[in-house]
Amino acid sequence: MTDRLSLKAAISAALLASLAGCSATTETTEIVPGWQPDTTYNVTILHTNDNHGRFWHNRHGEYGMAARKTLIDKLRAEAEADGAAVLLLSGGDINTGVPESDLQDAEPDFKGMTMIGYDAMALGNHEFDNSLDVLEKQMNWADFPMLSANIYDKATGERKYQAYEIFEKNGLRIAVMGLTTEDTAKIGNPEFIGELEFRDPKEEAKKLIAELEKTENPDIIIAATHMGHYEDGQRGINAPGDVALARYLNEGSLDMIVGGHSQEPVCMEGPNVASKTFKPRDECKPDNQNGTYIVQAHEWGKYVGKADFEFRNGELNLVSYDLIPVNLKKKIKVNGEKKRVFIQNEIPKDKGIYDFLKPYQEKGQDQLNVKIAETNDKLEGDRNVVRFQQTNLGRMIAAAHKERAKADFSVMNSGGVRDSIEAGDVTYKDVLTVQPFANMLTYTDMSGSEVLGYLNVVATKPVDSGAYAQFYGISMVVDGDSVSDVKVGGEALDPNKTYRFTVPSYNAAGGDGYPKITDHPGNVNTGFVDAEVLKDFLEKNTPIDVNKYAPNGEMVYK
């Protein structure tokens, strides 16, 4: 039997003996819990993750915090009526994704979460897209703890943020710890996180669980994480995620992981086999690794996850789990025409939070919705495309950078392309949705031999990661960990010639694992914000023929 399960059994036995009139040691008395033996306690965990600025419903009336509050209020009331202890948790990444939120430092999102009644959240990597003073401001807007046990202050060697919170519910002590992907050191903005150290969350979790068992005596331990769920632990280039975490710990020492980061519904078809066909209203079975339940509710508040447990004599068992869609729609044909209809009955919007959030949504709408250009087809920036192949949008952004910097070629990380632009009118809002990070345009003058070394690192970044690079003005053959047949402007790369290329400031500073080139004598930060560069390029070149930027065999991968 595992250490923690043995401890639970010992506590239960000691309590039973005590109640039967037997004497108990002083040590046992100190850890006698508040629950009664042979009594069943209900526990309900509600959860969301990866909000990414979606405080408002989309143009089709899907999700949004007003409907989410109505649903959560209902679920919480039903659970509490059954005597359940209820917690509402978030797997993090509240920031970055929608202009109305980004322009206001996610103020409506954090204040909306406060109104909904979140109990705690994990700090996600996108909580570090802004300077740390913005994060401090957000923590003041939230009346719930924002947790991470594995982020340390380099100067002091101490944890930078609150590691855990203890909740006492119906005689149960529930510990919630926070963990943040160590990839934040790579994918976070280096300009803002230089003073922070992101330690191995697996080791920190093991250490913290031991601390909690010694000092807090929790009955249930939950990790709110932003690490990603990777089927059977197959994480590729990504840092270890929730599966690796659960497997690393002593069996059963962690009861549940409420996750985020990989932005998927974690629904399993069998052991270590995730469902690839999950649809709203389908049955969802959480992952279970090494005695730990793992859940994740896709993204953007599209779902609210609901896990119902029974706690009895120190043991926690899952009774039911559901991913409840929040006003999601599907397309149907009516008289030969496509129409969007709600998948289930529409959830009414809570009036209080709707009225509170509406001014935030309206703020800046006039500026955001002004038409700046038009296109003759879709500019492809979908995550599941742009991180796997060259696309017209990735290349067009690179072309805009190349033109502004008067460069020879351009490099654009696909993780900086956050959405597509549909055919037709293009607004400033569309631009900010595609490029929300406010990175600066940089260029660097390098010799051809230096460029080759740089490309051997950058052009060989694997697919299915934000590091995968989009290129414009250059062609090459990529074979394993090296490149060959490099041509700039159609001419073979000359090792002795000087070339100018652009890359976002995030990558120039070492983001995504790119070589740090900010200290290179040829590196220049232009001060131009990427979204503004793209906006100007669109305005100058409208109407946009998307075919002009379509890949045409420039990049050959072997």
Coordinates of C-alpha atoms in Angstrom, one line a residue:
M1 CA 0.0 0.0 0.0
T2 CA 1.3 3.5 -0.8
D3 CA 2.5 5.9 1.8
R4 CA -0.4 8.3 1.5
L5 CA -3.0 5.5 1.4
S6 CA -1.3 3.9 4.4
L7 CA -1.5 7.2 6.3
K8 CA -5.2 7.5 5.4
A9 CA -5.9 4.0 6.6
A10 CA -3.9 4.6 9.8
I11 CA -5.9 7.7 10.5
S12 CA -9.2 6.0 9.9
A13 CA -8.2 3.1 12.2
A14 CA -7.0 5.4 14.9
L15 CA -10.2 7.4 14.8
L16 CA -12.4 4.2 14.9
A17 CA -10.4 3.0 17.9
S18 CA -10.6 6.3 19.7
L19 CA -14.4 6.4 19.2
A20 CA -14.6 2.8 20.5
G21 CA -13.0 3.9 23.8
C22 CA -9.5 2.8 23.1
S23 CA -6.6 5.2 23.9
A24 CA -4.8 7.0 21.0
T25 CA -1.3 8.4 20.9
T26 CA -0.7 12.1 21.1
E27 CA 0.7 11.9 17.5
T28 CA -2.5 10.3 16.2
T29 CA -4.7 12.8 18.1
E30 CA -2.9 15.6 16.3
I31 CA -3.9 14.3 12.9
V32 CA -7.4 13.1 13.6
P33 CA -9.5 14.6 10.8
G34 CA -12.9 16.3 10.9
W35 CA -14.7 13.6 9.0
Q36 CA -16.6 10.8 10.6
P37 CA -15.8 7.1 10.0
D38 CA -18.1 5.0 7.8
T39 CA -19.7 8.2 6.6
T40 CA -19.9 9.2 2.9
Y41 CA -19.0 12.8 2.0
N42 CA -19.8 14.2 -1.5
V43 CA -17.2 16.4 -3.2
T44 CA -17.8 18.3 -6.5
I45 CA -14.9 19.9 -8.4
L46 CA -15.9 22.3 -11.2
H47 CA -13.3 23.5 -13.6
T48 CA -12.3 25.5 -16.7
N49 CA -8.9 26.4 -18.3
D50 CA -7.3 28.4 -21.0
N51 CA -9.8 31.3 -21.0
H52 CA -7.5 33.4 -23.3
G53 CA -9.5 36.6 -23.0
R54 CA -12.9 35.0 -23.9
F55 CA -14.9 36.9 -21.2
W56 CA -17.5 37.8 -23.8
H57 CA -19.5 35.4 -26.0
N58 CA -18.4 35.0 -29.6
R59 CA -20.3 36.3 -32.6
H60 CA -22.3 33.1 -32.7
G61 CA -23.4 33.5 -29.1
E62 CA -21.3 30.7 -27.9
Y63 CA -19.6 30.5 -24.4
G64 CA -18.9 33.7 -22.5
M65 CA -18.7 34.4 -18.8
A66 CA -22.3 35.5 -18.4
A67 CA -23.7 32.1 -19.5
R68 CA -20.9 30.4 -17.6
K69 CA -22.0 32.1 -14.4
T70 CA -25.5 30.9 -14.9
L71 CA -24.4 27.3 -15.4
I72 CA -21.9 27.3 -12.5
D73 CA -24.4 28.9 -10.1
K74 CA -26.9 26.1 -11.0
L75 CA -24.3 23.3 -10.7
R76 CA -23.0 24.7 -7.4
A77 CA -26.5 25.0 -6.0
E78 CA -27.4 21.5 -7.0
A79 CA -24.3 20.0 -5.5
E80 CA -24.6 21.9 -2.3
A81 CA -28.2 20.9 -2.0
D82 CA -26.9 17.3 -2.0
G83 CA -24.5 18.2 0.8
A84 CA -21.4 18.3 -1.4
A85 CA -18.3 20.3 -0.8
V86 CA -17.8 22.4 -4.0
L87 CA -14.7 23.9 -5.4
L88 CA -14.3 25.9 -8.7
L89 CA -10.8 25.8 -10.2
S90 CA -9.0 27.0 -13.3
G91 CA -6.0 25.5 -15.1
G92 CA -4.7 29.0 -16.0
D93 CA -3.9 31.0 -19.1
I94 CA -6.5 33.8 -18.6
N95 CA -4.5 36.2 -20.7
T96 CA -4.0 36.7 -24.4
G97 CA -6.3 35.9 -27.3
V98 CA -9.0 38.6 -27.7
P99 CA -8.2 42.3 -28.4
E100 CA -11.0 43.6 -26.0
S101 CA -9.3 41.7 -23.2
D102 CA -5.7 42.2 -24.2
L103 CA -6.1 46.0 -24.5
Q104 CA -7.4 46.0 -20.9
D105 CA -4.8 43.6 -19.4
A106 CA -7.6 41.0 -18.9
E107 CA -9.3 43.1 -16.3
P108 CA -12.8 42.0 -17.4
D109 CA -11.7 38.3 -17.2
F110 CA -10.2 38.4 -13.7
K111 CA -13.0 40.5 -12.3
G112 CA -15.5 38.2 -14.1
M113 CA -13.9 35.2 -12.5
T114 CA -14.2 36.9 -9.1
M115 CA -18.0 37.4 -9.8
I116 CA -18.4 33.8 -10.9
G117 CA -16.7 32.6 -7.6
Y118 CA -13.5 30.9 -8.6
D119 CA -11.7 29.4 -5.6
A120 CA -8.2 29.1 -7.1
M121 CA -6.3 28.9 -10.4
A122 CA -2.9 27.8 -11.6
L123 CA -0.6 30.4 -13.1
G124 CA -0.3 29.7 -16.8
N125 CA 2.6 30.6 -19.1
H126 CA 0.5 33.4 -20.7
E127 CA 0.2 35.0 -17.3
F128 CA 3.7 36.1 -18.1
D129 CA 3.0 37.7 -21.5
N130 CA 3.1 41.1 -19.8
S131 CA 5.4 42.7 -17.3
L132 CA 5.2 41.3 -13.8
D133 CA 3.6 44.5 -12.5
V134 CA 0.6 43.7 -14.8
L135 CA 0.4 40.2 -13.1
E136 CA 0.4 41.9 -9.7
K137 CA -2.4 44.1 -10.8
Q138 CA -4.4 41.1 -12.0
M139 CA -3.8 39.4 -8.6
N140 CA -5.4 42.4 -7.0
W141 CA -8.4 42.2 -9.3
A142 CA -8.9 38.5 -8.3
D143 CA -10.2 37.7 -4.9
F144 CA -9.0 34.1 -5.3
P145 CA -5.4 32.8 -5.1
M146 CA -3.3 32.4 -8.3
L147 CA -1.0 29.5 -7.5
S148 CA 2.3 28.1 -8.5
A149 CA 4.7 26.1 -6.4
N150 CA 7.5 25.8 -8.9
I151 CA 8.3 29.5 -9.8
Y152 CA 11.2 30.9 -7.8
D153 CA 12.7 34.3 -7.4
K154 CA 16.3 34.0 -8.7
A155 CA 17.5 36.8 -6.3
T156 CA 16.1 35.3 -3.1
G157 CA 15.9 31.6 -4.0
E158 CA 12.4 31.6 -2.5
R159 CA 9.0 30.8 -4.1
K160 CA 7.8 33.8 -5.9
Y161 CA 4.0 33.1 -5.7
Q162 CA 1.6 31.3 -3.4
A163 CA 2.2 27.6 -3.7
Y164 CA -1.1 26.2 -2.3
E165 CA -4.4 27.0 -0.5
I166 CA -6.2 24.9 2.1
F167 CA -10.0 24.8 1.9
E168 CA -12.1 23.4 4.8
K169 CA -15.4 22.1 3.5
N170 CA -17.9 19.9 5.4
G171 CA -15.2 18.5 7.7
L172 CA -12.8 17.9 4.9
R173 CA -9.4 19.6 4.4
I174 CA -8.7 20.0 0.7
A175 CA -5.3 21.2 -0.4
V176 CA -5.0 22.8 -3.9
M177 CA -1.5 23.4 -5.2
G178 CA -0.5 25.2 -8.4
L179 CA 2.1 24.1 -10.9
T180 CA 3.3 25.9 -14.1
T181 CA 4.9 24.3 -17.1
E182 CA 8.7 24.7 -17.0
D183 CA 8.4 25.5 -20.7
T184 CA 7.4 29.0 -19.6
A185 CA 11.1 29.8 -19.4
K186 CA 11.3 29.1 -23.1
I187 CA 7.9 30.2 -24.4
G188 CA 7.4 33.1 -22.0
N189 CA 8.6 36.6 -22.9
P190 CA 12.3 36.6 -21.9
E191 CA 12.0 40.4 -21.4
F192 CA 9.6 39.9 -18.5
I193 CA 10.7 36.7 -16.8
G194 CA 14.4 37.1 -16.5
E195 CA 14.2 37.3 -12.7
L196 CA 12.2 34.1 -12.4
E197 CA 13.3 30.5 -12.3
F198 CA 10.8 27.8 -13.4
R199 CA 11.8 24.6 -11.6
D200 CA 10.7 21.0 -12.4
P201 CA 7.1 20.9 -11.4
K202 CA 7.3 17.1 -10.8
E203 CA 10.0 17.5 -8.1
E204 CA 8.3 20.5 -6.6
A205 CA 5.0 18.7 -6.4
K206 CA 6.6 15.7 -4.6
K207 CA 8.3 18.0 -2.2
L208 CA 5.2 20.1 -1.5
I209 CA 3.0 17.0 -1.0
A210 CA 5.5 15.8 1.7
E211 CA 5.3 19.3 3.3
L212 CA 1.5 19.3 3.2
E213 CA 1.2 15.8 4.8
K214 CA 3.5 17.0 7.6
T215 CA 2.0 20.4 8.3
E216 CA -1.5 20.6 6.9
N217 CA -2.8 17.0 7.1
P218 CA -5.1 17.3 4.1
D219 CA -7.7 14.7 3.4
I220 CA -7.6 15.5 -0.4
I221 CA -4.8 16.9 -2.5
I222 CA -5.6 18.5 -5.9
A223 CA -3.1 20.0 -8.3
A224 CA -4.3 22.9 -10.5
T225 CA -1.8 22.7 -13.3
H226 CA -0.8 24.4 -16.5
M227 CA 1.4 21.7 -18.0
G228 CA -0.6 20.0 -20.7
H229 CA -2.1 16.5 -21.1
Y230 CA -0.1 14.3 -23.4
E231 CA -1.5 10.9 -24.3
D232 CA 0.5 8.2 -22.6
G233 CA 3.1 10.8 -21.7
Q234 CA 4.2 11.3 -25.3
R235 CA 5.0 15.0 -25.0
G236 CA 7.4 15.5 -28.0
I237 CA 9.3 18.8 -27.7
N238 CA 7.0 20.0 -24.8
A239 CA 8.0 19.9 -21.2
P240 CA 6.6 17.0 -19.1
G241 CA 2.9 17.3 -18.6
D242 CA 0.2 16.0 -16.3
V243 CA 0.7 12.3 -17.2
A244 CA 4.4 12.5 -16.4
L245 CA 3.6 14.3 -13.1
A246 CA 1.1 11.7 -11.9
R247 CA 3.5 8.8 -12.8
Y248 CA 6.4 10.5 -11.0
L249 CA 4.6 10.7 -7.7
N250 CA 4.0 8.0 -5.2
E251 CA 0.8 6.1 -6.3
G252 CA -2.3 7.8 -4.9
S253 CA -0.4 10.6 -3.2
L254 CA -2.2 13.1 -5.5
D255 CA -5.9 12.7 -5.9
M256 CA -6.7 14.9 -8.9
I257 CA -5.1 17.1 -11.5
V258 CA -7.2 20.0 -12.9
G259 CA -5.1 20.8 -16.0
G260 CA -4.7 23.2 -18.9
H261 CA -2.2 24.3 -21.5
S262 CA -2.8 21.6 -24.2
Q263 CA -6.3 23.0 -24.7
E264 CA -8.2 19.8 -25.2
P265 CA -11.0 17.8 -23.7
V266 CA -9.3 15.0 -21.8
C267 CA -11.6 12.1 -22.5
M268 CA -10.2 8.6 -22.7
E269 CA -11.2 5.7 -24.8
G270 CA -9.1 3.3 -22.7
P271 CA -5.9 3.2 -20.7
N272 CA -3.5 5.7 -22.3
V273 CA -5.7 6.1 -25.3
A274 CA -7.3 9.6 -25.7
S275 CA -10.5 10.1 -27.7
K276 CA -9.9 11.9 -30.9
T277 CA -13.6 12.2 -31.8
F278 CA -15.1 13.7 -28.7
K279 CA -18.1 16.0 -29.4
P280 CA -20.2 18.1 -27.1
R281 CA -22.6 16.0 -25.1
D282 CA -20.5 12.9 -25.6
E283 CA -19.6 10.9 -22.5
C284 CA -16.2 11.8 -21.2
K285 CA -14.0 9.5 -19.1
P286 CA -11.1 11.3 -17.4
D287 CA -7.6 10.0 -17.5
N288 CA -6.3 8.1 -14.5
Q289 CA -2.6 7.7 -14.0
N290 CA -1.0 6.1 -11.0
G291 CA -4.1 6.7 -8.9
T292 CA -4.6 10.3 -10.0
Y293 CA -7.6 11.5 -11.9
I294 CA -6.6 14.0 -14.7
V295 CA -9.2 16.4 -16.2
Q296 CA -9.1 19.3 -18.7
A297 CA -12.1 21.3 -20.1
H298 CA -10.8 22.1 -23.6
E299 CA -10.5 25.9 -23.9
W300 CA -12.1 29.4 -23.8
G301 CA -14.9 28.4 -21.4
K302 CA -16.5 26.2 -24.1
Y303 CA -17.1 23.7 -21.3
V304 CA -17.4 23.5 -17.6
G305 CA -16.0 20.3 -16.2
K306 CA -17.9 18.6 -13.3
A307 CA -16.3 15.8 -11.3
D308 CA -18.4 14.3 -8.6
F309 CA -16.5 12.3 -5.9
E310 CA -17.4 10.3 -2.8
F311 CA -15.0 10.5 0.2
R312 CA -15.3 7.7 2.7
N313 CA -12.9 6.6 5.4
G314 CA -10.0 8.5 3.9
E315 CA -10.6 7.3 0.3
L316 CA -11.7 9.4 -2.6
N317 CA -13.6 7.7 -5.5
L318 CA -15.0 9.3 -8.7
V319 CA -18.7 8.8 -9.1
S320 CA -19.3 10.7 -12.3
Y321 CA -17.7 13.2 -14.7
D322 CA -19.1 15.4 -17.3
L323 CA -18.0 18.2 -19.7
I324 CA -21.0 20.5 -20.0
P325 CA -21.0 22.7 -23.1
V326 CA -21.6 26.4 -22.6
N327 CA -24.0 27.4 -25.5
L328 CA -22.0 25.6 -28.1
K329 CA -23.6 25.4 -31.5
K330 CA -23.6 23.0 -34.5
K331 CA -24.3 23.6 -38.2
I332 CA -27.4 22.0 -39.7
K333 CA -29.1 22.5 -43.1
V334 CA -32.5 24.1 -43.2
N335 CA -34.1 24.3 -46.6
G336 CA -30.7 23.7 -48.2
E337 CA -28.9 26.4 -46.2
K338 CA -26.5 26.0 -43.4
K339 CA -27.6 27.3 -40.0
R340 CA -26.1 27.3 -36.5
V341 CA -28.3 26.0 -33.7
F342 CA -27.6 25.4 -30.0
I343 CA -26.4 21.8 -29.3
Q344 CA -28.6 21.9 -26.2
N345 CA -31.0 24.3 -24.6
E346 CA -29.5 27.8 -24.5
I347 CA -28.1 28.8 -21.1
P348 CA -29.4 32.3 -20.2
K349 CA -26.8 35.0 -19.5
D350 CA -26.5 36.2 -15.9
K351 CA -27.7 39.8 -16.0
G352 CA -25.4 41.0 -13.3
I353 CA -22.2 39.9 -14.9
Y354 CA -23.5 40.7 -18.4
D355 CA -24.1 44.3 -17.4
F356 CA -20.8 44.5 -15.6
L357 CA -18.8 43.2 -18.6
K358 CA -20.6 45.0 -21.4
P359 CA -18.7 48.3 -21.0
Y360 CA -15.4 46.4 -21.3
Q361 CA -16.7 44.8 -24.5
E362 CA -17.8 48.1 -25.9
K363 CA -14.7 49.9 -25.0
G364 CA -12.6 50.5 -28.1
Q365 CA -15.1 48.8 -30.5
D366 CA -15.2 51.7 -32.8
Q367 CA -11.5 51.5 -33.4
L368 CA -11.3 47.7 -33.4
N369 CA -14.0 47.2 -36.0
V370 CA -12.8 49.7 -38.6
K371 CA -12.2 48.0 -41.9
I372 CA -8.5 48.2 -42.9
A373 CA -8.3 45.8 -45.8
E374 CA -10.0 43.0 -47.7
T375 CA -8.9 39.6 -48.9
N376 CA -10.0 37.2 -51.7
D377 CA -9.7 34.1 -49.5
K378 CA -8.8 32.8 -46.1
L379 CA -5.4 33.6 -44.6
E380 CA -4.6 30.3 -42.8
G381 CA -3.5 30.6 -39.2
D382 CA -5.3 27.8 -37.5
R383 CA -3.1 26.2 -34.7
N384 CA -3.4 22.7 -36.2
V385 CA -2.2 23.9 -39.6
V386 CA 0.3 26.7 -39.0
R387 CA 2.3 24.7 -36.5
F388 CA 2.7 21.9 -39.1
Q389 CA 3.4 23.5 -42.4
Q390 CA 4.1 26.8 -44.2
T391 CA 0.9 28.9 -44.6
N392 CA -0.1 32.0 -46.5
L393 CA -0.7 34.0 -43.3
G394 CA 2.6 32.9 -41.7
R395 CA 4.4 33.9 -44.8
M396 CA 2.5 37.2 -45.2
I397 CA 3.4 38.3 -41.7
A398 CA 7.0 37.5 -42.5
A399 CA 6.7 39.4 -45.7
A400 CA 5.4 42.4 -43.8
H401 CA 8.4 42.3 -41.4
K402 CA 10.8 41.9 -44.3
E403 CA 9.4 44.9 -46.1
R404 CA 9.4 47.2 -43.0
A405 CA 12.9 46.3 -42.0
K406 CA 14.2 46.3 -45.6
A407 CA 15.5 42.8 -44.9
D408 CA 16.7 40.0 -47.1
F409 CA 14.4 37.4 -45.5
S410 CA 12.2 36.9 -42.5
V411 CA 11.6 34.3 -39.8
M412 CA 8.3 34.1 -38.0
N413 CA 7.5 31.6 -35.2
S414 CA 4.2 29.9 -35.8
G415 CA 3.3 30.2 -32.1
G416 CA 3.0 34.0 -32.7
V417 CA 0.2 33.3 -35.3
R418 CA -2.9 33.0 -33.0
D419 CA -5.8 32.8 -35.5
S420 CA -6.8 32.8 -39.1
I421 CA -8.2 35.8 -41.1
E422 CA -11.4 34.8 -43.0
A423 CA -12.0 35.9 -46.6
G424 CA -13.6 39.4 -47.0
D425 CA -13.3 42.5 -44.9
V426 CA -10.4 42.7 -42.4
T427 CA -10.5 44.8 -39.3
Y428 CA -8.0 46.0 -36.8
K429 CA -9.6 43.5 -34.4
D430 CA -8.7 40.7 -36.8
V431 CA -5.1 41.8 -36.7
L432 CA -4.9 42.0 -32.9
T433 CA -6.5 38.5 -32.7
V434 CA -3.8 37.1 -35.0
Q435 CA -1.0 39.0 -33.2
P436 CA -1.9 39.8 -29.6
F437 CA 1.5 39.7 -27.9
A438 CA 2.8 43.1 -28.9
N439 CA 6.2 41.8 -29.8
M440 CA 8.6 44.2 -31.4
L441 CA 10.1 43.8 -34.9
T442 CA 13.8 43.1 -34.8
Y443 CA 16.4 42.6 -37.5
T444 CA 19.9 41.3 -37.4
D445 CA 22.8 41.6 -39.8
M446 CA 24.8 38.4 -40.0
S447 CA 27.4 36.8 -42.2
G448 CA 26.2 33.9 -44.4
S449 CA 28.1 31.5 -42.3
E450 CA 26.4 32.8 -39.1
V451 CA 23.0 32.6 -40.9
L452 CA 23.6 29.0 -41.7
G453 CA 24.3 28.2 -38.1
Y454 CA 21.2 30.1 -37.0
L455 CA 19.0 28.2 -39.5
N456 CA 20.4 24.9 -38.4
V457 CA 18.7 25.6 -35.0
V458 CA 15.6 27.5 -36.1
A459 CA 14.6 25.8 -39.3
T460 CA 14.8 22.3 -37.7
K461 CA 12.4 23.0 -34.9
P462 CA 9.8 20.2 -35.0
V463 CA 6.2 20.5 -36.0
D464 CA 3.4 20.7 -33.5
S465 CA 5.2 23.4 -31.5
G466 CA 5.1 27.2 -31.5
A467 CA 8.8 27.1 -32.4
Y468 CA 8.1 25.7 -35.9
A469 CA 9.2 28.6 -38.2
Q470 CA 7.5 30.3 -41.1
F471 CA 9.8 31.8 -43.7
Y472 CA 9.7 34.5 -46.4
G473 CA 12.4 35.4 -48.9
I474 CA 14.5 32.3 -48.4
S475 CA 14.4 28.7 -49.5
M476 CA 16.2 25.6 -48.2
V477 CA 16.2 21.8 -47.7
V478 CA 15.7 20.7 -44.1
D479 CA 17.1 17.2 -43.2
G480 CA 17.1 16.2 -39.6
D481 CA 19.1 18.7 -37.6
S482 CA 20.7 20.6 -40.5
V483 CA 19.8 22.6 -43.6
S484 CA 21.3 22.7 -47.1
D485 CA 20.8 24.3 -50.5
V486 CA 20.0 27.6 -48.8
K487 CA 19.0 30.4 -51.2
V488 CA 18.2 34.0 -50.3
G489 CA 16.3 35.9 -53.0
G490 CA 16.9 33.0 -55.3
E491 CA 20.7 33.1 -54.9
A492 CA 22.9 30.6 -53.0
L493 CA 23.8 31.6 -49.5
D494 CA 27.3 33.2 -49.6
P495 CA 29.2 32.5 -46.3
N496 CA 31.1 35.8 -46.6
K497 CA 28.2 38.0 -47.5
T498 CA 26.2 40.0 -44.9
Y499 CA 22.4 39.3 -44.8
R500 CA 19.7 41.0 -42.9
F501 CA 16.8 39.0 -41.5
T502 CA 13.9 39.7 -39.2
V503 CA 12.6 37.8 -36.2
P504 CA 10.1 38.8 -33.4
S505 CA 11.7 40.3 -30.3
Y506 CA 10.4 37.3 -28.3
N507 CA 12.5 34.9 -30.4
A508 CA 15.5 37.3 -30.6
A509 CA 15.6 37.2 -26.8
G510 CA 15.7 33.4 -26.9
G511 CA 12.0 32.6 -26.8
D512 CA 10.9 29.2 -28.2
G513 CA 14.4 27.9 -27.8
Y514 CA 15.7 30.1 -30.6
P515 CA 19.3 31.3 -30.3
K516 CA 19.5 34.5 -28.3
I517 CA 20.7 37.2 -30.6
T518 CA 19.9 40.4 -28.7
D519 CA 23.6 40.7 -27.8
H520 CA 24.7 40.2 -31.4
P521 CA 26.4 43.4 -32.7
G522 CA 24.1 43.3 -35.7
N523 CA 20.8 43.1 -33.8
V524 CA 18.4 46.1 -33.8
N525 CA 15.1 46.4 -32.1
T526 CA 13.1 48.6 -34.4
G527 CA 10.5 49.6 -31.8
F528 CA 7.7 48.7 -34.3
V529 CA 4.9 46.5 -32.7
D530 CA 4.2 43.4 -34.8
A531 CA 0.4 44.0 -35.0
E532 CA 1.0 47.6 -36.2
V533 CA 3.4 46.4 -38.9
L534 CA 0.8 43.9 -40.1
K535 CA -2.0 46.4 -40.0
D536 CA 0.1 48.9 -42.1
F537 CA 1.0 46.2 -44.6
L538 CA -2.6 45.1 -45.0
E539 CA -3.7 48.7 -45.5
K540 CA -1.0 49.4 -48.0
N541 CA -1.6 46.2 -50.1
T542 CA -5.4 45.9 -50.0
P543 CA -7.1 44.1 -51.7
I544 CA -4.9 41.2 -50.6
D545 CA -4.4 38.3 -53.0
V546 CA -3.7 35.4 -50.6
N547 CA -2.3 33.3 -53.4
K548 CA 0.7 35.7 -53.6
Y549 CA 1.8 34.4 -50.2
A550 CA 1.0 30.7 -50.6
P551 CA 4.0 28.4 -50.2
N552 CA 5.5 27.2 -53.4
G553 CA 8.1 24.6 -52.4
E554 CA 10.5 27.0 -50.8
M555 CA 10.8 24.8 -47.8
V556 CA 11.6 21.1 -48.4
Y557 CA 11.5 18.8 -45.4
K558 CA 13.1 15.4 -45.6

